[in-house]
Amino acid sequence: MSDTSPDVSTRDTPEPANEESDLDRGPAAAKAKPGLKRPAPAGTLIWVLLALLGFTLVVQLRSNDADSGLSTARQEDLVRILSDLEARDSRLNTDIEALERSKQQLTSGVAGRETALEEAGKRSQELGLLAGTIAGRGPGLEITLTKVEASDVLNTVQELRGAGGEVMQINSGTGASVRIVASTYFIDASGGGIIADGEHLTGPFRLLVIGPPGTMSTALQIPGGVVASVKSGGGSVTMDSRSMVEVTAVRKATALQYARPVS
C-alpha cells in the first residue's frame, strides 16, 4: 500500500469505553442504583409523627369509653357521687390546712419540740378514735333502724362513712352495743336480728355516729339511697341531729402478730 492510502486499522478500531463496569466500581456502585435510595431523615420523622398520632388517638378513644359510664348513670347516682366528692374534698382541704399549720409550728425553732410532743399526743388520740380503743364525743346523728337486715345496716354505715362519719357504734334493743371500726362485719342471725363482730344484736337498732349532721342526713335520703331502700323492704329509718353525740363503746387494742412499721 502506498503512503497516501487511508489508515484502515486506525478508523476501524473502536474507541475505548469511558464507563466502568459495576465490578470495577465495587459494591458501593451497586448500592447506588436507582430505586434503592435510603429513606431521607424527613421521611423517617414523618413516620414517627404518624405513629405518635395514632397512639394519641387510641388513648383518647379509651378515655372517652371510660367516661361514658357517667353519661349513662342515673340522676340519683350522679347526685350521690357529687355529694361524696364534695364531702371528701372538704375533709381533704381541712386536713391540708391542719398539716400546714403543724409543719410551721414544728419548724418554728425553740417551741418545735413541745409542739412535736403535743402533735404526737393528738395523733395518738385520733388513732385511738379510729381504732375504737377510746370513747369519743362530738356533733352527729342518732339513727334508729327497724325491720332491717344486715345488708341494710352495712349500707347505712358505708354511706355515713362516705359522708364524713368518723366514729360510730350500734346499740341493740336489748342494750348491747358494738363499736364500729374498719374491720366490723354484719351478718344475719339465724334466730333473727344480726351479728356484729360476733355480738348478737336485735332490733330496733340505734346507730350513733359523730360527723357533719347535715351532710350525713342528706346522703342517707338521696333518691334510691338507704332510706328509700329500707322503706321499700318494709322497714323504717328515723334520724335526729344532735349537737353532742357520745360514743362510749370501746374495743380492746389488737396486738399485731406480723405487721411492723417501716423504719
CSV table of C-alpha atoms in Angstrom, one decimal:
chain,number,residue,atom,x,y,z
A,1,MET,CA,0.0,0.0,0.0
A,2,SER,CA,1.1,3.5,-0.7
A,3,ASP,CA,1.9,6.1,1.9
A,4,THR,CA,-1.2,8.1,0.9
A,5,SER,CA,-3.8,5.4,1.5
A,6,PRO,CA,-6.0,5.8,4.4
A,7,ASP,CA,-5.1,4.1,7.7
A,8,VAL,CA,-7.8,1.5,7.8
A,9,SER,CA,-6.7,0.0,11.2
A,10,THR,CA,-7.0,3.4,12.8
A,11,ARG,CA,-10.5,4.2,11.6
A,12,ASP,CA,-12.0,0.7,12.2
A,13,THR,CA,-10.6,0.3,15.7
A,14,PRO,CA,-13.5,1.1,18.3
A,15,GLU,CA,-12.8,3.8,20.8
A,16,PRO,CA,-12.3,2.6,24.4
A,17,ALA,CA,-15.4,2.7,26.6
A,18,ASN,CA,-15.5,5.6,29.0
A,19,GLU,CA,-17.9,3.9,31.5
A,20,GLU,CA,-16.6,1.4,34.1
A,21,SER,CA,-18.5,-1.8,34.9
A,22,ASP,CA,-20.1,-2.4,38.2
A,23,LEU,CA,-17.4,-4.9,39.0
A,24,ASP,CA,-14.8,-2.3,38.6
A,25,ARG,CA,-16.6,0.2,40.7
A,26,GLY,CA,-17.1,-2.2,43.5
A,27,PRO,CA,-20.0,-2.8,46.0
A,28,ALA,CA,-20.6,0.9,46.6
A,29,ALA,CA,-21.6,1.4,42.9
A,30,ALA,CA,-24.1,-1.4,43.1
A,31,LYS,CA,-25.8,0.0,46.1
A,32,ALA,CA,-26.1,3.4,44.4
A,33,LYS,CA,-28.5,2.1,41.7
A,34,PRO,CA,-31.8,3.9,41.1
A,35,GLY,CA,-34.8,2.5,43.2
A,36,LEU,CA,-32.6,1.6,46.2
A,37,LYS,CA,-32.3,5.0,47.8
A,38,ARG,CA,-32.2,5.2,51.6
A,39,PRO,CA,-35.2,7.0,53.2
A,40,ALA,CA,-34.4,10.6,53.9
A,41,PRO,CA,-34.4,11.8,57.5
A,42,ALA,CA,-37.5,13.9,56.8
A,43,GLY,CA,-39.4,10.7,55.8
A,44,THR,CA,-38.4,8.9,58.9
A,45,LEU,CA,-39.6,11.8,61.1
A,46,ILE,CA,-43.0,11.8,59.3
A,47,TRP,CA,-43.5,8.1,60.1
A,48,VAL,CA,-42.6,8.7,63.8
A,49,LEU,CA,-45.1,11.6,64.0
A,50,LEU,CA,-47.8,9.4,62.4
A,51,ALA,CA,-47.2,6.6,64.9
A,52,LEU,CA,-47.4,9.1,67.8
A,53,LEU,CA,-50.6,10.5,66.4
A,54,GLY,CA,-52.1,7.0,66.1
A,55,PHE,CA,-51.2,6.2,69.7
A,56,THR,CA,-52.7,9.5,70.9
A,57,LEU,CA,-56.0,8.7,69.1
A,58,VAL,CA,-56.2,5.3,70.7
A,59,VAL,CA,-55.6,6.7,74.2
A,60,GLN,CA,-58.3,9.4,73.6
A,61,LEU,CA,-60.8,6.8,72.4
A,62,ARG,CA,-60.2,4.6,75.5
A,63,SER,CA,-60.6,7.7,77.8
A,64,ASN,CA,-63.9,8.5,76.1
A,65,ASP,CA,-65.1,4.9,76.6
A,66,ALA,CA,-64.3,5.2,80.3
A,67,ASP,CA,-66.1,8.5,80.7
A,68,SER,CA,-69.2,7.1,79.0
A,69,GLY,CA,-70.1,5.2,82.2
A,70,LEU,CA,-71.0,8.5,83.9
A,71,SER,CA,-73.1,9.7,81.0
A,72,THR,CA,-75.3,6.6,81.3
A,73,ALA,CA,-75.7,6.8,85.1
A,74,ARG,CA,-79.0,7.7,86.8
A,75,GLN,CA,-79.5,11.2,88.1
A,76,GLU,CA,-79.7,10.0,91.7
A,77,ASP,CA,-76.4,8.1,91.3
A,78,LEU,CA,-74.8,11.3,89.9
A,79,VAL,CA,-76.1,13.3,92.8
A,80,ARG,CA,-74.7,10.8,95.3
A,81,ILE,CA,-71.3,10.7,93.6
A,82,LEU,CA,-71.2,14.5,93.6
A,83,SER,CA,-72.2,14.7,97.2
A,84,ASP,CA,-69.5,12.2,98.2
A,85,LEU,CA,-66.8,14.0,96.2
A,86,GLU,CA,-67.7,17.4,97.7
A,87,ALA,CA,-67.6,15.9,101.3
A,88,ARG,CA,-64.2,14.3,100.6
A,89,ASP,CA,-62.8,17.5,99.1
A,90,SER,CA,-63.9,19.5,102.1
A,91,ARG,CA,-62.2,17.0,104.5
A,92,LEU,CA,-59.0,16.9,102.5
A,93,ASN,CA,-58.8,20.7,102.4
A,94,THR,CA,-59.2,20.8,106.2
A,95,ASP,CA,-56.5,18.1,106.6
A,96,ILE,CA,-54.2,20.0,104.4
A,97,GLU,CA,-54.6,23.2,106.3
A,98,ALA,CA,-54.1,21.4,109.7
A,99,LEU,CA,-50.9,19.8,108.4
A,100,GLU,CA,-49.6,23.1,107.0
A,101,ARG,CA,-50.1,24.7,110.5
A,102,SER,CA,-48.4,21.7,112.1
A,103,LYS,CA,-45.4,22.0,109.8
A,104,GLN,CA,-45.0,25.7,110.5
A,105,GLN,CA,-45.1,25.0,114.3
A,106,LEU,CA,-42.6,22.1,114.1
A,107,THR,CA,-40.1,24.3,112.2
A,108,SER,CA,-40.5,27.4,114.4
A,109,GLY,CA,-37.3,26.7,116.5
A,110,VAL,CA,-37.4,26.6,120.3
A,111,ALA,CA,-41.1,25.6,120.5
A,112,GLY,CA,-40.6,22.9,118.0
A,113,ARG,CA,-40.0,20.1,120.4
A,114,GLU,CA,-43.0,20.9,122.6
A,115,THR,CA,-45.2,21.2,119.5
A,116,ALA,CA,-43.9,17.9,118.3
A,117,LEU,CA,-44.9,16.2,121.6
A,118,GLU,CA,-48.3,17.8,121.5
A,119,GLU,CA,-48.8,16.8,117.9
A,120,ALA,CA,-47.8,13.2,118.8
A,121,GLY,CA,-50.4,13.1,121.6
A,122,LYS,CA,-53.1,14.5,119.3
A,123,ARG,CA,-52.3,11.9,116.6
A,124,SER,CA,-52.4,9.1,119.3
A,125,GLN,CA,-55.9,10.2,120.3
A,126,GLU,CA,-57.1,10.4,116.7
A,127,LEU,CA,-55.8,6.9,116.0
A,128,GLY,CA,-57.4,5.6,119.2
A,129,LEU,CA,-60.8,7.0,118.0
A,130,LEU,CA,-60.3,5.3,114.6
A,131,ALA,CA,-59.3,2.0,116.2
A,132,GLY,CA,-62.2,2.2,118.7
A,133,THR,CA,-59.9,2.0,121.7
A,134,ILE,CA,-61.1,5.2,123.3
A,135,ALA,CA,-64.5,6.9,123.6
A,136,GLY,CA,-65.5,9.9,121.6
A,137,ARG,CA,-67.9,12.8,121.5
A,138,GLY,CA,-69.0,15.4,119.0
A,139,PRO,CA,-71.8,16.6,116.8
A,140,GLY,CA,-73.6,13.9,114.7
A,141,LEU,CA,-76.7,11.8,114.2
A,142,GLU,CA,-78.8,9.3,116.2
A,143,ILE,CA,-80.3,6.9,113.7
A,144,THR,CA,-83.0,4.3,114.5
A,145,LEU,CA,-83.4,1.3,112.2
A,146,THR,CA,-86.4,-1.0,112.4
A,147,LYS,CA,-87.1,-4.2,110.5
A,148,VAL,CA,-83.8,-4.2,108.7
A,149,GLU,CA,-81.3,-6.9,107.6
A,150,ALA,CA,-77.6,-7.0,108.0
A,151,SER,CA,-77.1,-5.6,104.4
A,152,ASP,CA,-79.2,-2.6,105.3
A,153,VAL,CA,-77.1,-1.8,108.3
A,154,LEU,CA,-73.9,-2.3,106.3
A,155,ASN,CA,-75.2,0.1,103.6
A,156,THR,CA,-76.0,2.7,106.2
A,157,VAL,CA,-72.6,2.5,107.7
A,158,GLN,CA,-70.8,2.8,104.4
A,159,GLU,CA,-73.0,5.7,103.3
A,160,LEU,CA,-72.2,7.5,106.6
A,161,ARG,CA,-68.5,6.9,106.2
A,162,GLY,CA,-68.6,8.4,102.7
A,163,ALA,CA,-70.5,11.5,104.0
A,164,GLY,CA,-67.9,12.2,106.7
A,165,GLY,CA,-68.9,9.9,109.6
A,166,GLU,CA,-65.8,9.4,111.8
A,167,VAL,CA,-66.8,7.5,115.0
A,168,MET,CA,-69.8,5.1,115.2
A,169,GLN,CA,-71.4,2.5,117.5
A,170,ILE,CA,-74.5,0.4,117.1
A,171,ASN,CA,-76.8,-0.4,120.0
A,172,SER,CA,-79.2,-3.4,120.3
A,173,GLY,CA,-82.7,-3.3,121.5
A,174,THR,CA,-81.6,-5.4,124.5
A,175,GLY,CA,-78.9,-2.9,125.5
A,176,ALA,CA,-75.8,-4.5,124.0
A,177,SER,CA,-73.5,-2.2,121.9
A,178,VAL,CA,-70.7,-2.7,119.4
A,179,ARG,CA,-68.1,-0.1,118.4
A,180,ILE,CA,-67.9,0.1,114.6
A,181,VAL,CA,-64.4,0.2,113.1
A,182,ALA,CA,-62.9,-0.6,109.7
A,183,SER,CA,-62.9,-4.3,110.3
A,184,THR,CA,-66.5,-4.6,111.6
A,185,TYR,CA,-68.8,-7.0,109.8
A,186,PHE,CA,-72.6,-7.6,109.8
A,187,ILE,CA,-74.4,-10.9,109.1
A,188,ASP,CA,-78.0,-12.0,109.5
A,189,ALA,CA,-78.5,-14.2,112.6
A,190,SER,CA,-80.5,-17.5,112.2
A,191,GLY,CA,-82.9,-16.7,115.0
A,192,GLY,CA,-83.5,-13.1,114.0
A,193,GLY,CA,-81.5,-9.9,114.4
A,194,ILE,CA,-77.9,-9.5,113.2
A,195,ILE,CA,-74.5,-10.4,114.3
A,196,ALA,CA,-71.9,-7.6,114.5
A,197,ASP,CA,-68.3,-8.6,115.2
A,198,GLY,CA,-69.6,-11.8,116.9
A,199,GLU,CA,-72.2,-10.0,119.1
A,200,HIS,CA,-75.8,-10.9,118.6
A,201,LEU,CA,-77.9,-7.7,118.3
A,202,THR,CA,-81.7,-7.4,118.0
A,203,GLY,CA,-83.8,-4.6,116.7
A,204,PRO,CA,-84.7,-1.9,116.8
A,205,PHE,CA,-81.1,-0.8,116.2
A,206,ARG,CA,-79.8,2.6,117.3
A,207,LEU,CA,-76.8,3.9,115.4
A,208,LEU,CA,-74.7,6.7,116.9
A,209,VAL,CA,-72.4,8.5,114.5
A,210,ILE,CA,-70.1,11.5,115.0
A,211,GLY,CA,-69.7,13.7,111.9
A,212,PRO,CA,-71.4,16.5,110.0
A,213,PRO,CA,-75.1,16.0,110.6
A,214,GLY,CA,-76.4,17.9,107.6
A,215,THR,CA,-74.1,16.1,105.1
A,216,MET,CA,-74.8,12.6,106.5
A,217,SER,CA,-78.6,13.2,106.7
A,218,THR,CA,-78.6,14.3,103.1
A,219,ALA,CA,-76.5,11.3,102.0
A,220,LEU,CA,-79.0,8.9,103.5
A,221,GLN,CA,-82.0,10.5,102.0
A,222,ILE,CA,-80.9,10.8,98.3
A,223,PRO,CA,-83.2,9.1,95.8
A,224,GLY,CA,-82.6,5.4,95.7
A,225,GLY,CA,-80.4,5.6,98.8
A,226,VAL,CA,-80.5,4.0,102.3
A,227,VAL,CA,-83.8,5.4,103.4
A,228,ALA,CA,-85.6,4.6,100.2
A,229,SER,CA,-84.1,1.1,100.2
A,230,VAL,CA,-85.2,0.3,103.8
A,231,LYS,CA,-88.7,1.7,103.2
A,232,SER,CA,-89.1,-0.5,100.1
A,233,GLY,CA,-88.3,-3.5,102.2
A,234,GLY,CA,-90.9,-2.7,104.9
A,235,GLY,CA,-88.5,-1.1,107.4
A,236,SER,CA,-88.1,2.4,108.7
A,237,VAL,CA,-85.3,4.9,109.3
A,238,THR,CA,-85.5,7.9,111.7
A,239,MET,CA,-82.8,10.4,112.2
A,240,ASP,CA,-82.2,13.0,114.9
A,241,SER,CA,-79.5,15.7,114.6
A,242,ARG,CA,-77.5,16.1,117.8
A,243,SER,CA,-75.1,18.8,118.8
A,244,MET,CA,-73.4,16.3,121.0
A,245,VAL,CA,-73.3,12.5,120.4
A,246,GLU,CA,-71.3,10.3,122.8
A,247,VAL,CA,-69.9,7.1,121.6
A,248,THR,CA,-68.9,5.1,124.7
A,249,ALA,CA,-68.4,1.6,123.4
A,250,VAL,CA,-64.7,0.7,123.1
A,251,ARG,CA,-62.7,-2.2,121.8
A,252,LYS,CA,-59.6,-3.8,123.2
A,253,ALA,CA,-56.4,-2.9,121.3
A,254,THR,CA,-55.3,-5.7,119.0
A,255,ALA,CA,-51.7,-6.8,119.2
A,256,LEU,CA,-50.3,-7.2,115.7
A,257,GLN,CA,-48.6,-10.5,115.1
A,258,TYR,CA,-47.0,-10.0,111.7
A,259,ALA,CA,-47.1,-6.3,110.6
A,260,ARG,CA,-44.2,-4.0,111.6
A,261,PRO,CA,-43.8,-0.3,110.9
A,262,VAL,CA,-41.4,0.7,108.2
A,263,SER,CA,-38.3,2.4,109.7
